[in-house]
Amino acid sequence: MSGLGRLAACLLIALGIGPLAVAPAAGQTAPEPEPAVIQDIRVDGAQRIEAATVRSYMTVRPGDPFDPIALDDTLKALFNTGLFADVLLRREGATLVVAVVENPIINRIAFEGNARIEDAVLEAEVTLRPRVVYTRTRVQNDVARLQEIYRRSGRFAATVEPKIIQLEQNRVDLVFEIDEGELTGVERISFIGNDAFSDSALRGEIRTEETVWYDLFSVDDNYDPDRLAFDQELLRQFYLSEGYADFRVVSAVAELTPDREAFFITFTLDEGERYDFGEIDIVSRLPDLNVEVLFDVLTTEPEDTYSNTAVEETIANLTDAVGDQQYAFVDVRPLITRDRDQRLINITYEINEGPRVFVERIDVSGNVRTEDRVIRREFELVEGDPFNASLLRRSEARVRNLGFFEQVEVNTLPGSTPDQTIVDVQVQEQSTGELSIGAGFSTAEGPLGTISLRERNLLGTGQDLAISGTLSASVLEADLSFTEPYFLGRDIAAGFDVFSVTRDNQDESSFDEFTLGFGLRSGFRLGPDLRQTLGYTLALRDIRDVDSSASRFIQEQEGETLTSAVRSRLTYDQLDSRISPTDGYILRGEVELAGLGGDVFYVRTTASGDYYYPLLENVILNIGGSLGQVTGLGEDVRINDRFFVGGGNLRGFEPAGIGPRDGNDDALGGNFFATGTAEVSFPLGLPEELGIRGRAFTDVGTLFGLDDEEISGSTDPADQIFDESSIRVSVGTGLSWNSPFGPIQIDVGFPVVQEDFDQTEIFRFSFGTRF
């Protein structure tokens, strides 16, 4: 036998697979060759697992030959079960011996070092569980899952080290030792290819923020790959709304700094050309549809800058308008043609009959605390209605606007028949209770503190209950309010208020005022943007602690009165945002009548409005005004029912700084007032993340008119009245800062037109916070 043959024979013998005999030496008798067929299979080393179970996983059986390929397949099959840490096959005569080392069983899983993420969150991500077989592969997969969780929370430096504690009976405790590391922030966000908008403007459109030391409470300044993908979509929507129909994000790259402590994010953009709307037309495939009236609801106009948002609004408006003409099944599609030479986008809105689909049912899930009816009553669709995508979108927005849910997803599923659909509503609830404590300072009120307790979804019914209190140098106030948003099952908000207010007016008018009362109110929509509010107030009001040197105009007001008043208010809201408006307008009008009981009789009328217009990018013009008149019914208007102007509504003048005054310089209020403002707010070139904006303003105002401006026979100089209806004017500038500690407002106003008896102030400062 050659040397190679002898070596192969030795290897086969060592593996227990090849023949156990070699050629006999001279003069010896060759033994009988052992059979090459498996006669028996013996399992060694099994503890928890039955031998029969091990054999069931094998691909060879007694009677099969000792085939190396088949044995290799069996070895792989046993390892693939995940039950064994080691498997060895050997041959003993006609017996195949399977020696196994079982993987241990996990007794307990623990996490150490995780301060930022709770155990429950980590346990939900790992696949291993107690009483499950331990394998290295599954442990490595779970380590990768845990690291991914920390990466998504912005901690790319986090490490996870699995440790095993051996126990008796082949059991182990698995411990994941975690070093969470520091948050991996975003050191810089850069844009390449942006000519139309600055880097600062684009940073304001995306969710991810740069990490800055002064923004202590930001949750978007750490790197998150999912948020980065969302940012690309936000950029696309922004450019499309500004007319850049060919815009695309070429790439979005996040590079980890060498010290692994932060990321550099770079967006490469292709802005393309800016387009305007060209020809706009409407084509209907529905019989007898009056198309001419539909042009009134278009929000896309020729020569306007192209905006996909305006196109979507037009589609929704057309769907609603066609529905008003009794066409329940409508499909509005914009047919777009692009003129690249003229940079125009021509749109034809094609109105077709949509598929006849009805709402079979509305399923609501995920609302553990909130009652189903609170969600269902926000839907403008009910079971059995024709399906309408526009109404469904509006319904979803109404549910989101409740503020009760962290997430709201509304999808449509196939119904029991082809012409029916199921509306599936999935919500994820969030906390609706608020406990806030505030502190602050203003030049008008001095140091102040507030505390309030509010539940916006009381017992899951959607009701709103709030208790609050305010204490400052001049005001002590306590309030209790309750609102039922759907009174008697209708879209009518109804509620009541109970209040107690003690106000120190000694500096302005030499008296204190105490008010104790309650009010009833209801509000309902008269249209999509028009709201009516009705209310009733019953209040006991007491003018007390009148200064002994006060004029008779004030001394005669001392004492208690009972006011019983009804009021009606109309509000027409066309603002783009109620919190930080940048475009649109809002109009308000109110009439209040006192005298339905009580001992005070007057009618008070007020009107106000604000208009916002973006002059330039982030430069907002606000023009606002208000006016009012109060008239006594058979009696003079009391001082605490008159108007006062100055301070917040006429900067450059003290609170109650203009209007009728007596000889002691005490403000008496007036029966007629008018104020107006023109203000431009603008960025100061600082990073937008600071939240600091400047403003320049001009305020105008007047306050005048008393029922009786003479006290017959009085020679006291204090009883002299100063009252002029002239217009006062001030100009000034200011700063506003949405600081981490609360909003800070600073105004410097200079009166340029005033009367000698007016009280002025140049500097006005206010600060407040909640925690």
CSV table of N, CA and C in Angstrom, one decimal, residues 647 649-653 676-678 697-701 727-733 748-754 761:
chain,number,residue,atom,x,y,z
A,647,GLY,N,-50.1,99.2,28.9
A,647,GLY,CA,-49.3,98.1,29.3
A,647,GLY,C,-49.3,97.1,28.1
A,649,ASN,N,-51.6,96.1,25.9
A,649,ASN,CA,-52.3,96.5,24.7
A,649,ASN,C,-52.0,97.9,24.2
A,650,LEU,N,-51.1,98.6,24.9
A,650,LEU,CA,-50.5,99.8,24.4
A,650,LEU,C,-49.2,100.0,25.0
A,651,ARG,N,-48.2,99.5,24.4
A,651,ARG,CA,-46.8,99.5,24.9
A,651,ARG,C,-46.3,100.9,24.9
A,652,GLY,N,-45.4,101.2,25.9
A,652,GLY,CA,-44.9,102.6,26.1
A,652,GLY,C,-45.7,103.3,27.2
A,653,PHE,N,-46.9,102.8,27.6
A,653,PHE,CA,-47.7,103.4,28.6
A,653,PHE,C,-47.9,102.3,29.7
A,676,GLY,N,-54.7,99.8,18.2
A,676,GLY,CA,-54.2,99.1,17.0
A,676,GLY,C,-52.7,98.9,17.1
A,677,THR,N,-52.2,98.0,16.4
A,677,THR,CA,-50.8,97.7,16.4
A,677,THR,C,-50.4,97.3,15.0
A,678,ALA,N,-49.2,97.6,14.7
A,678,ALA,CA,-48.5,97.1,13.5
A,678,ALA,C,-47.1,96.6,13.9
A,697,PHE,N,-42.4,97.7,16.5
A,697,PHE,CA,-43.8,97.9,16.5
A,697,PHE,C,-44.2,99.4,16.6
A,698,THR,N,-45.4,99.6,16.2
A,698,THR,CA,-46.1,100.9,16.5
A,698,THR,C,-47.5,100.6,17.0
A,699,ASP,N,-47.8,101.2,18.2
A,699,ASP,CA,-49.1,101.0,18.8
A,699,ASP,C,-49.8,102.3,18.9
A,700,VAL,N,-51.1,102.2,18.7
A,700,VAL,CA,-51.9,103.4,18.8
A,700,VAL,C,-53.1,103.1,19.6
A,701,GLY,N,-53.7,104.1,20.3
A,701,GLY,CA,-54.8,103.8,21.1
A,701,GLY,C,-55.5,105.0,21.7
A,727,ILE,N,-55.7,110.5,20.1
A,727,ILE,CA,-55.0,109.2,19.8
A,727,ILE,C,-53.6,109.3,20.4
A,728,ARG,N,-53.2,108.3,21.1
A,728,ARG,CA,-51.9,108.1,21.6
A,728,ARG,C,-51.1,107.2,20.7
A,729,VAL,N,-49.8,107.5,20.6
A,729,VAL,CA,-49.0,106.7,19.7
A,729,VAL,C,-47.7,106.4,20.3
A,730,SER,N,-47.2,105.1,20.2
A,730,SER,CA,-45.9,104.8,20.7
A,730,SER,C,-45.2,103.9,19.6
A,731,VAL,N,-43.9,103.9,19.7
A,731,VAL,CA,-43.1,103.1,18.8
A,731,VAL,C,-42.0,102.4,19.7
A,732,GLY,N,-41.6,101.3,19.2
A,732,GLY,CA,-40.6,100.6,20.0
A,732,GLY,C,-40.1,99.3,19.3
A,733,THR,N,-39.3,98.6,20.1
A,733,THR,CA,-38.7,97.4,19.6
A,733,THR,C,-38.7,96.4,20.8
A,748,VAL,N,-39.2,97.6,24.7
A,748,VAL,CA,-38.8,99.0,24.9
A,748,VAL,C,-39.7,99.9,24.1
A,749,GLY,N,-40.6,100.7,24.7
A,749,GLY,CA,-41.6,101.5,24.0
A,749,GLY,C,-41.4,103.0,24.3
A,750,PHE,N,-41.5,103.8,23.3
A,750,PHE,CA,-41.4,105.2,23.5
A,750,PHE,C,-42.7,106.0,23.0
A,751,PRO,N,-43.4,106.6,23.9
A,751,PRO,CA,-44.6,107.4,23.5
A,751,PRO,C,-44.1,108.5,22.7
A,752,VAL,N,-44.8,108.7,21.5
A,752,VAL,CA,-44.5,109.8,20.7
A,752,VAL,C,-45.6,110.8,20.6
A,753,VAL,N,-46.8,110.3,20.9
A,753,VAL,CA,-48.0,111.2,21.0
A,753,VAL,C,-48.7,110.9,22.3
A,754,GLN,N,-48.8,111.8,23.2
A,754,GLN,CA,-49.4,111.5,24.5
A,754,GLN,C,-50.0,112.8,25.1
A,761,GLU,N,-44.3,104.2,30.5
A,761,GLU,CA,-43.2,103.4,30.9
A,761,GLU,C,-42.5,103.0,29.7
